[in-house]
Tab-separated table of C-alpha atoms in Angstrom:
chain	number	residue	atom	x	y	z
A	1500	UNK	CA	101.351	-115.946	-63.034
A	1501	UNK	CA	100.486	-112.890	-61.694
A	1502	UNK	CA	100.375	-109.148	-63.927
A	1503	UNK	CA	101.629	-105.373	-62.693
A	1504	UNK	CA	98.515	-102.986	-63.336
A	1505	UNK	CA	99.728	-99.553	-62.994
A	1506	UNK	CA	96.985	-96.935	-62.700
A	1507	UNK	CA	97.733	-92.818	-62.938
A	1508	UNK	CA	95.170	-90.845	-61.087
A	1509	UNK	CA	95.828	-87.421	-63.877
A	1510	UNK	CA	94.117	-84.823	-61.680
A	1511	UNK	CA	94.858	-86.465	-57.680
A	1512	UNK	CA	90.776	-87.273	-58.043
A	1513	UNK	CA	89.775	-91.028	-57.541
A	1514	UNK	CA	86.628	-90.017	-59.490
A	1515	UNK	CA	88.823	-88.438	-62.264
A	1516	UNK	CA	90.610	-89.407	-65.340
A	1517	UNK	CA	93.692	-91.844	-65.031
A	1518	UNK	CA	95.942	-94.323	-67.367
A	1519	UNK	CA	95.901	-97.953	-67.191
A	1520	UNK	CA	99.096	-99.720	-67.958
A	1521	UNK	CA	100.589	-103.825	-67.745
A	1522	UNK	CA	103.803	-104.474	-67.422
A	1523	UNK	CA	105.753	-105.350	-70.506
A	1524	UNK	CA	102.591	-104.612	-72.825
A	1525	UNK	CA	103.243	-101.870	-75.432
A	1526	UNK	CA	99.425	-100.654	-74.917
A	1527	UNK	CA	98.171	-97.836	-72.214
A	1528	UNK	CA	94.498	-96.932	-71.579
A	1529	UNK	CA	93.025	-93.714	-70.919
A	1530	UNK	CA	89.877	-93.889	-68.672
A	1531	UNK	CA	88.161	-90.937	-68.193
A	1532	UNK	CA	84.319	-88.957	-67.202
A	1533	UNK	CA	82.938	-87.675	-70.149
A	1534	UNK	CA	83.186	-84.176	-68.705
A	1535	UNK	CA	86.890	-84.261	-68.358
A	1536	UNK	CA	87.927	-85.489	-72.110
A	1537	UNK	CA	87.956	-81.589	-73.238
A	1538	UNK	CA	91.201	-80.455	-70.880
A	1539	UNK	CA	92.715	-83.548	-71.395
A	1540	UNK	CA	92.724	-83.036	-75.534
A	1541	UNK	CA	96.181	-81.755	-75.495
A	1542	UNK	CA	97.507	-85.040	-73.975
A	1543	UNK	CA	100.064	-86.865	-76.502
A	1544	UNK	CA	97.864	-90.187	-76.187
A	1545	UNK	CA	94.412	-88.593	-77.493
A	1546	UNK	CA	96.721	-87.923	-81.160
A	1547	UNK	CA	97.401	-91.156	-82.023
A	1548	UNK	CA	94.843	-94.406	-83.314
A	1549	UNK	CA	93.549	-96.309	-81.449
A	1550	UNK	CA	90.112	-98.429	-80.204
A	1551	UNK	CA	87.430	-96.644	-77.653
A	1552	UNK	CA	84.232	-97.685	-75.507
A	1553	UNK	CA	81.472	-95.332	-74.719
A	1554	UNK	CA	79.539	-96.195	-72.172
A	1555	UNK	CA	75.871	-94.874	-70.650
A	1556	UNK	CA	73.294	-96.044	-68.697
A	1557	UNK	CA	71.027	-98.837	-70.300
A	1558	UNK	CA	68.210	-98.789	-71.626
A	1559	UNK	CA	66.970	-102.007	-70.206
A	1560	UNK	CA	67.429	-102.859	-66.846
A	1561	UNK	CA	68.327	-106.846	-67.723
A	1562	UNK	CA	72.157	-105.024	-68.203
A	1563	UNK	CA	74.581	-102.824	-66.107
A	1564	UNK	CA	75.514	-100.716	-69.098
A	1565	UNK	CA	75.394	-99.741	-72.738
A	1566	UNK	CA	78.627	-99.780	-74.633
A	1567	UNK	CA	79.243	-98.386	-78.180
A	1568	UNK	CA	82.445	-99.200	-79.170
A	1569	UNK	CA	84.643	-97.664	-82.114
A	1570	UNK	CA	88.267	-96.843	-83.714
A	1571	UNK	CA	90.032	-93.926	-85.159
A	1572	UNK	CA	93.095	-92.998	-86.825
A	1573	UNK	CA	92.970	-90.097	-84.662
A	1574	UNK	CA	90.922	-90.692	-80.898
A	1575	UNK	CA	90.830	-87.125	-79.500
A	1576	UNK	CA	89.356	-85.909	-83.014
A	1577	UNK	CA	87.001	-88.095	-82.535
A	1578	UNK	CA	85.562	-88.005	-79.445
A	1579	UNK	CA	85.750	-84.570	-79.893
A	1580	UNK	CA	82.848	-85.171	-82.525
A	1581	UNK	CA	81.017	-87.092	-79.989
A	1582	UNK	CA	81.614	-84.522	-77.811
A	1583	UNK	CA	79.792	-81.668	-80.460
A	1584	UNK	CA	77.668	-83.626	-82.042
A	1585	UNK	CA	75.347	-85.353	-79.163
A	1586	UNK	CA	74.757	-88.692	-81.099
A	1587	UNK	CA	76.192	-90.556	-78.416
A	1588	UNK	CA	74.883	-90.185	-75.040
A	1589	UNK	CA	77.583	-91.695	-72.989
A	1590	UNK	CA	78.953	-90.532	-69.234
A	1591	UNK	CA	82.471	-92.191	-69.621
A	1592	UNK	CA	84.682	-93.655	-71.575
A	1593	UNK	CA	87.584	-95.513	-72.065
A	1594	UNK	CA	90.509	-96.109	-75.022
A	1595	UNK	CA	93.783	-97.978	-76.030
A	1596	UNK	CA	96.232	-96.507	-78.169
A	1597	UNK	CA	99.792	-98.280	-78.473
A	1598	UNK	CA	103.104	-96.533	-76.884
A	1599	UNK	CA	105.455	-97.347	-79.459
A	1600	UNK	CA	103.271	-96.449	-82.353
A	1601	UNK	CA	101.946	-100.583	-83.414
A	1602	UNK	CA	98.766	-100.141	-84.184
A	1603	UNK	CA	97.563	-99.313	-87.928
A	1604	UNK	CA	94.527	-98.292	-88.992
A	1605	UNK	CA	94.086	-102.207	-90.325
A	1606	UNK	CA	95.164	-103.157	-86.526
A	1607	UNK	CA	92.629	-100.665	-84.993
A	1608	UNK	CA	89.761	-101.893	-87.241
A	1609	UNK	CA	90.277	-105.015	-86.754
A	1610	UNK	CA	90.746	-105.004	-82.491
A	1611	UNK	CA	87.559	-103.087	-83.346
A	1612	UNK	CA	85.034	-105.729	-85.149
A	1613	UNK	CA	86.782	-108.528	-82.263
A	1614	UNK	CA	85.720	-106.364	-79.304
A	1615	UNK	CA	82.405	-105.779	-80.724
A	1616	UNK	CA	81.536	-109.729	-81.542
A	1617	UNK	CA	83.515	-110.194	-77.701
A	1618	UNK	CA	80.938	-108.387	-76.472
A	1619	UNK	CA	77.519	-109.746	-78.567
A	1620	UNK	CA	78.802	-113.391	-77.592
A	1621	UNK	CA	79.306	-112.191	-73.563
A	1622	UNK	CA	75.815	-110.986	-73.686
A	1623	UNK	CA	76.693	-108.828	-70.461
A	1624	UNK	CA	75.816	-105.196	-71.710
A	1625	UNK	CA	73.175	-103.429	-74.345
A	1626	UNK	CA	75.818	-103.180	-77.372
A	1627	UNK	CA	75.068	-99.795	-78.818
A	1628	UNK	CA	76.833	-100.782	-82.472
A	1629	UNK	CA	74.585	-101.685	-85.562
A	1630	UNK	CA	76.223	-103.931	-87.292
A	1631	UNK	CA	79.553	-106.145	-86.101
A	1632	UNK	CA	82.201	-103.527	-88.139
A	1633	UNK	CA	84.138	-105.504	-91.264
A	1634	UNK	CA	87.110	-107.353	-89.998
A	1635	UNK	CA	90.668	-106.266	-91.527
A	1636	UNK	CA	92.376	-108.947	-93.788
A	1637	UNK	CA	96.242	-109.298	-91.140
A	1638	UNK	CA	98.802	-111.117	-91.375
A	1639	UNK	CA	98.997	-114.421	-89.154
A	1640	UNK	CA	102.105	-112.604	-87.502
A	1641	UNK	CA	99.837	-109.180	-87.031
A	1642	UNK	CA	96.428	-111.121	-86.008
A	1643	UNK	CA	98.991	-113.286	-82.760
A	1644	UNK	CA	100.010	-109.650	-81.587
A	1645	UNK	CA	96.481	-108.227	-82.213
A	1646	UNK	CA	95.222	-110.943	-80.126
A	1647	UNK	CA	97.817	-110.530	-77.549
A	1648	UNK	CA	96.956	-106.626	-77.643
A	1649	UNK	CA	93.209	-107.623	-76.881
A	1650	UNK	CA	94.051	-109.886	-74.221
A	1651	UNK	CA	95.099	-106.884	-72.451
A	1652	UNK	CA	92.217	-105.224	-73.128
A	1653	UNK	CA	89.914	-107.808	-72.056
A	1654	UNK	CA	92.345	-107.790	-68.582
A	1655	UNK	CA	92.170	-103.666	-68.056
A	1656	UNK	CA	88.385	-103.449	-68.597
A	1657	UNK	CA	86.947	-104.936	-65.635
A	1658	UNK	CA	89.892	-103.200	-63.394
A	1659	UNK	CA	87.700	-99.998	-64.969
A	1660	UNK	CA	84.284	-100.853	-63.759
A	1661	UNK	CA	83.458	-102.499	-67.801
A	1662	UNK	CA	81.913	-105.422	-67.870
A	1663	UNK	CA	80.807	-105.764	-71.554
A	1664	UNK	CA	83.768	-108.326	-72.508
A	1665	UNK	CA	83.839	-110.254	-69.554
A	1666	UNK	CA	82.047	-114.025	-70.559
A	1667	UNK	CA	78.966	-115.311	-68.673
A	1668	UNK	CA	78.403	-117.762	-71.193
A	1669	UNK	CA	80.308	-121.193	-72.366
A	1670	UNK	CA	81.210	-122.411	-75.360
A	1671	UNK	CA	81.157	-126.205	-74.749
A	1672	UNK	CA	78.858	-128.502	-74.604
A	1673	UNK	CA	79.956	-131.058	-72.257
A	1674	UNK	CA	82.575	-128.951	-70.393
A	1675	UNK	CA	82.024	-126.688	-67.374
A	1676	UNK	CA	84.696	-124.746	-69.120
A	1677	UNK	CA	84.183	-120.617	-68.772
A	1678	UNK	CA	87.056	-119.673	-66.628
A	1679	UNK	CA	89.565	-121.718	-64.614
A	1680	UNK	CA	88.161	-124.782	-64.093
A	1681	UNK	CA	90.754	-127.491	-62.905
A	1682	UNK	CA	90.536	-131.369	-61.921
A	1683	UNK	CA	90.110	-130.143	-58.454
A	1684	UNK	CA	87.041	-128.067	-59.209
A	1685	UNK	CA	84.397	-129.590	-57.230
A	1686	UNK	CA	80.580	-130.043	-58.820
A	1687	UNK	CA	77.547	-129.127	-56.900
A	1688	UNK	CA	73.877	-129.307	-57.970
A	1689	UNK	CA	70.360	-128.526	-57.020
A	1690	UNK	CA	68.428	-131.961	-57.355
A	1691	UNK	CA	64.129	-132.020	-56.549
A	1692	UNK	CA	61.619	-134.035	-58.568
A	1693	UNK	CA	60.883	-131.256	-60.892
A	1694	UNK	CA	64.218	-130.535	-62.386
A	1695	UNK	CA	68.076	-130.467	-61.315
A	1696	UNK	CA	71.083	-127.843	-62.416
A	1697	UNK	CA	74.940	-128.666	-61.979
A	1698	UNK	CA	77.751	-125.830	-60.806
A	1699	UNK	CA	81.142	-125.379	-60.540
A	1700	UNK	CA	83.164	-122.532	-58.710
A	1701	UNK	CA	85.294	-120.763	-61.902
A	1702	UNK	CA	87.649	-117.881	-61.556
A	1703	UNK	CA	84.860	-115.904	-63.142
A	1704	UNK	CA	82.567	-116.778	-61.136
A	1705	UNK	CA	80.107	-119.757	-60.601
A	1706	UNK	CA	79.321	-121.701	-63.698
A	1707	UNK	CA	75.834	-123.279	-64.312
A	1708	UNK	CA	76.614	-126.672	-67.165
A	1709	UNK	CA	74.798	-126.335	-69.966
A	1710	UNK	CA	71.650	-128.883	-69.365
A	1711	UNK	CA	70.464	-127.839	-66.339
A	1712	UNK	CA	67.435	-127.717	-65.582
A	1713	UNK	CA	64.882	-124.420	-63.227
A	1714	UNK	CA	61.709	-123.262	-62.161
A	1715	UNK	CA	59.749	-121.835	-64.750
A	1716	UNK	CA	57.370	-120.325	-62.071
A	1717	UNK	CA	58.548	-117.362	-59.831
A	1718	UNK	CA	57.894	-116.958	-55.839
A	1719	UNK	CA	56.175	-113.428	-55.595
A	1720	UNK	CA	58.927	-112.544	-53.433
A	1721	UNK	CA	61.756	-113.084	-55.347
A	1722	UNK	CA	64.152	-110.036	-55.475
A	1723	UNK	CA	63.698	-107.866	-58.207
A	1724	UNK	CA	66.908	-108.410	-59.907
A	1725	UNK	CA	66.908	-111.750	-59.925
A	1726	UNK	CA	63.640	-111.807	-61.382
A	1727	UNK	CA	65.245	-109.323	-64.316
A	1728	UNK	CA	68.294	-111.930	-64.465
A	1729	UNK	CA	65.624	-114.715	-65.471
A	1730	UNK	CA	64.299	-112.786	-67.986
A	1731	UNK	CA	67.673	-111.825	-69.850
A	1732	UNK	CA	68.535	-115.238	-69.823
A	1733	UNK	CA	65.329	-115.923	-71.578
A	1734	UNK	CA	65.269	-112.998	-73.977
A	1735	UNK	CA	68.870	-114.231	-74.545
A	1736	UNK	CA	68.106	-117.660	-75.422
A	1737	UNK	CA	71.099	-118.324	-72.612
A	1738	UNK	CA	67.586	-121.143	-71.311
A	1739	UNK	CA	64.234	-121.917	-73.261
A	1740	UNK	CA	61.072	-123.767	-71.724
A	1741	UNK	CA	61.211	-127.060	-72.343
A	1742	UNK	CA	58.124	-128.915	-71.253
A	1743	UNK	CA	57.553	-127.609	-67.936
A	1744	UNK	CA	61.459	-126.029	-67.382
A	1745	UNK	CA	63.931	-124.117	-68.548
A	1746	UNK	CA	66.974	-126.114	-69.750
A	1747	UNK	CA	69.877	-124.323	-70.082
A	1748	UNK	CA	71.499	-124.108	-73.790
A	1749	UNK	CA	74.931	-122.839	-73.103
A	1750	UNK	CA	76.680	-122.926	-69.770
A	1751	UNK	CA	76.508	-119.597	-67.647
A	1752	UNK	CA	78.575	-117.695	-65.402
A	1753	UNK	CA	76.899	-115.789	-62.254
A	1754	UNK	CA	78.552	-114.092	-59.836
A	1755	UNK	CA	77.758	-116.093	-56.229
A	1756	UNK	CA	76.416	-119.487	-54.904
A	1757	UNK	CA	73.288	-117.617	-54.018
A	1758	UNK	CA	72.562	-115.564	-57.454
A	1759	UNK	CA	72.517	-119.228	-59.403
A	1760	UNK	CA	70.459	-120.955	-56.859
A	1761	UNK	CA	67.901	-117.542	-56.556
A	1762	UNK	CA	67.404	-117.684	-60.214
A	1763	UNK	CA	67.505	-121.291	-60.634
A	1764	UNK	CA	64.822	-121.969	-57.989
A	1765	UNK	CA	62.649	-118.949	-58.897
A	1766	UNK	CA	62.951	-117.604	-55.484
A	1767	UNK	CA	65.211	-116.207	-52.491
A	1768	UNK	CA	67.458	-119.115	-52.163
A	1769	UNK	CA	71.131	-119.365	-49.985
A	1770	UNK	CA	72.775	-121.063	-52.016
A	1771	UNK	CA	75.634	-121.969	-49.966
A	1772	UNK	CA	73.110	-124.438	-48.175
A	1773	UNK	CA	71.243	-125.254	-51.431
A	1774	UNK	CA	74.166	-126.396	-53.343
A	1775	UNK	CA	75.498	-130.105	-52.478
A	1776	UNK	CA	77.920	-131.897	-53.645
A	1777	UNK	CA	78.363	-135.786	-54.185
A	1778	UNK	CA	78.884	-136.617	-50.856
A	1779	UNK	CA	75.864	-134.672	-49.383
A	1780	UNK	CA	78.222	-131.739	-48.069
A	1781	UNK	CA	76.936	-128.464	-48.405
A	1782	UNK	CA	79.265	-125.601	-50.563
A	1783	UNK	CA	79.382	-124.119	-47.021
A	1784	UNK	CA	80.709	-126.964	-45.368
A	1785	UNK	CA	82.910	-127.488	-48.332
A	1786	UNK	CA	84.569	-124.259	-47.864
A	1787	UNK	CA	84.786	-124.255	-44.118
A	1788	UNK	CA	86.791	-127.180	-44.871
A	1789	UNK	CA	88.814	-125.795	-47.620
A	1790	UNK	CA	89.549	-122.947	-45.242
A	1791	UNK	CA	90.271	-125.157	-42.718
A	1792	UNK	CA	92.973	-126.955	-44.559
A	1793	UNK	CA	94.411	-123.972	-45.823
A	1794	UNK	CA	94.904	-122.761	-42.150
A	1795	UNK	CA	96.570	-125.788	-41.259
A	1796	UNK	CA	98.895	-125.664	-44.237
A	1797	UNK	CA	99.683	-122.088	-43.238
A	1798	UNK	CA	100.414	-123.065	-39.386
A	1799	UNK	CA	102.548	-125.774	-40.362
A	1800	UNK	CA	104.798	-123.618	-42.875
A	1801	UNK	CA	105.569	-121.171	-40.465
């Protein structure tokens, strides 16, 4: 079922600050450039608690960004102090209060230490926080709506260019299960004599199963970022060396045919040609067909 996403523009400027808001949630988010927080101080929403992200450039070039995240009974007070104080070099940020006045300071400390052990298990941005902040002691009726409340979170931040929350890594073993994956989800893998890796396509993206198997060795040609993609998933235990290849320990999300198959392989790879599915079929030729059906369908509706 599909969600309304309402988004303000506050100033007219596409670049500028603006609200986020879903349909029949209670929650609103204010997204803003650092340099525009002070004039907006005076806005109702910057009085009241609520959770915020900082984000910066990062310091390692494995992520996109670097993310503190924190709470306050009061927001605009402080990120004011951010503002005067300097500790926290960040370009933008982003935060969630609640419209009809839900959220406690338990609620807010709690949606607080969930985003920030959301974020350590995604493994998608440098998390600026030191330790994982102490989790409030709810209610089971206060921790379903909390959850619910960070469901919406998790569902506004990529709309906002954050990535931090959004999962590149599975949780079960034997399941290709990060995302949507149905019983029509089709498999492909890379099969050679050295090693062999298994993908699905996911609403996230396309999952690589836990197990599978890459190149340890890298083509001197190999695009830089890919080559920084193999080493996160190193540093981040996402695959070890095993004998002589990686084996991946938990499954992984990436974000095209061609970005699993590049890293996988170790060099420039297409990976709608590379990946093949039981019958032989390339994923090309499996969604040329797909398309091809769905063309059909649509002729024969109208």
């Amino acid at each position: 079922m599909g969600k309304k996403l309402t988004v303000y523009l506050i100033d007219g400027n596409d670049n500028g600050p603006r609200t986020i808001e879903i349909g029949n949630w209670s929650g609103k988010a204010i997204h803003s450039p650092r340099s525009s927080l002070t004039k907006l101080m005076s806005r109702d929403e910057f009085t009241k608690p609520g959770v915020y992200l900082l984000k910066s450039d990062p310091k390692e070039a494995i992520y996109s960004e670097r993310i503190y995240i924190g709470e306050a009974e009061n927001v605009g007070k402080r990120l004011k102090q951010h503002l005067q104080n300097g500790e926290r070099d960040f370009k933008e940020c982003i935060f969630f209060i609640s419209k009809d006045e839900l959220l406690t300071k338990s609620h807010i400390k709690y949606i607080e230490s969930r985003l920030v052990c959301i974020a350590r298990e995604a493994q998608n941005a440098e998390i600026e926080n030191g330790n994982t902040p102490t989790e409030s002691t709810l209610s089971e009726a206060d921790i379903s709506d909390m959850e619910y409340f960070i469901d919406q979170i998790r569902l506004v931040l990529p709309t906002a260019g954050y990535v931090c929350l959004v999962a590149t890594t599975g949780t079960h073993d034997s399941s290709l299960g990060t995302g949507s994956v149905t019983p029509e989800s089709k498999e492909f893998s890379i099969k050679n004599k050295k090693f062999q890796a298994r993908m699905t396509e996911t609403s996230n993206g396309f999952l690589v199963a836990k197990g599978s198997e890459a190149n340890p060795e890298e083509s001197p040609s190999i695009a830089d970022g890919w080559s920084k993609l193999r080493e996160k998933l190193l540093k981040n235990d996402i695959w070890k060396l095993v004998g002589d290849k990686y084996v991946f320990q938990s499954n992984y999300v990436f974000s095209s045919p061609s970005a699993a198959s590049s890293v996988i392989l170790g060099r420039q790879s297409a990976g709608p040609i590379e990946w093949i599915d039981a019958d032989g079929k390339t994923y090309k030729d499996y969604q040329t067909e797909t398309l091809g059906d769905s063309e059909e369908k649509t002729d024969s509706d109208s």
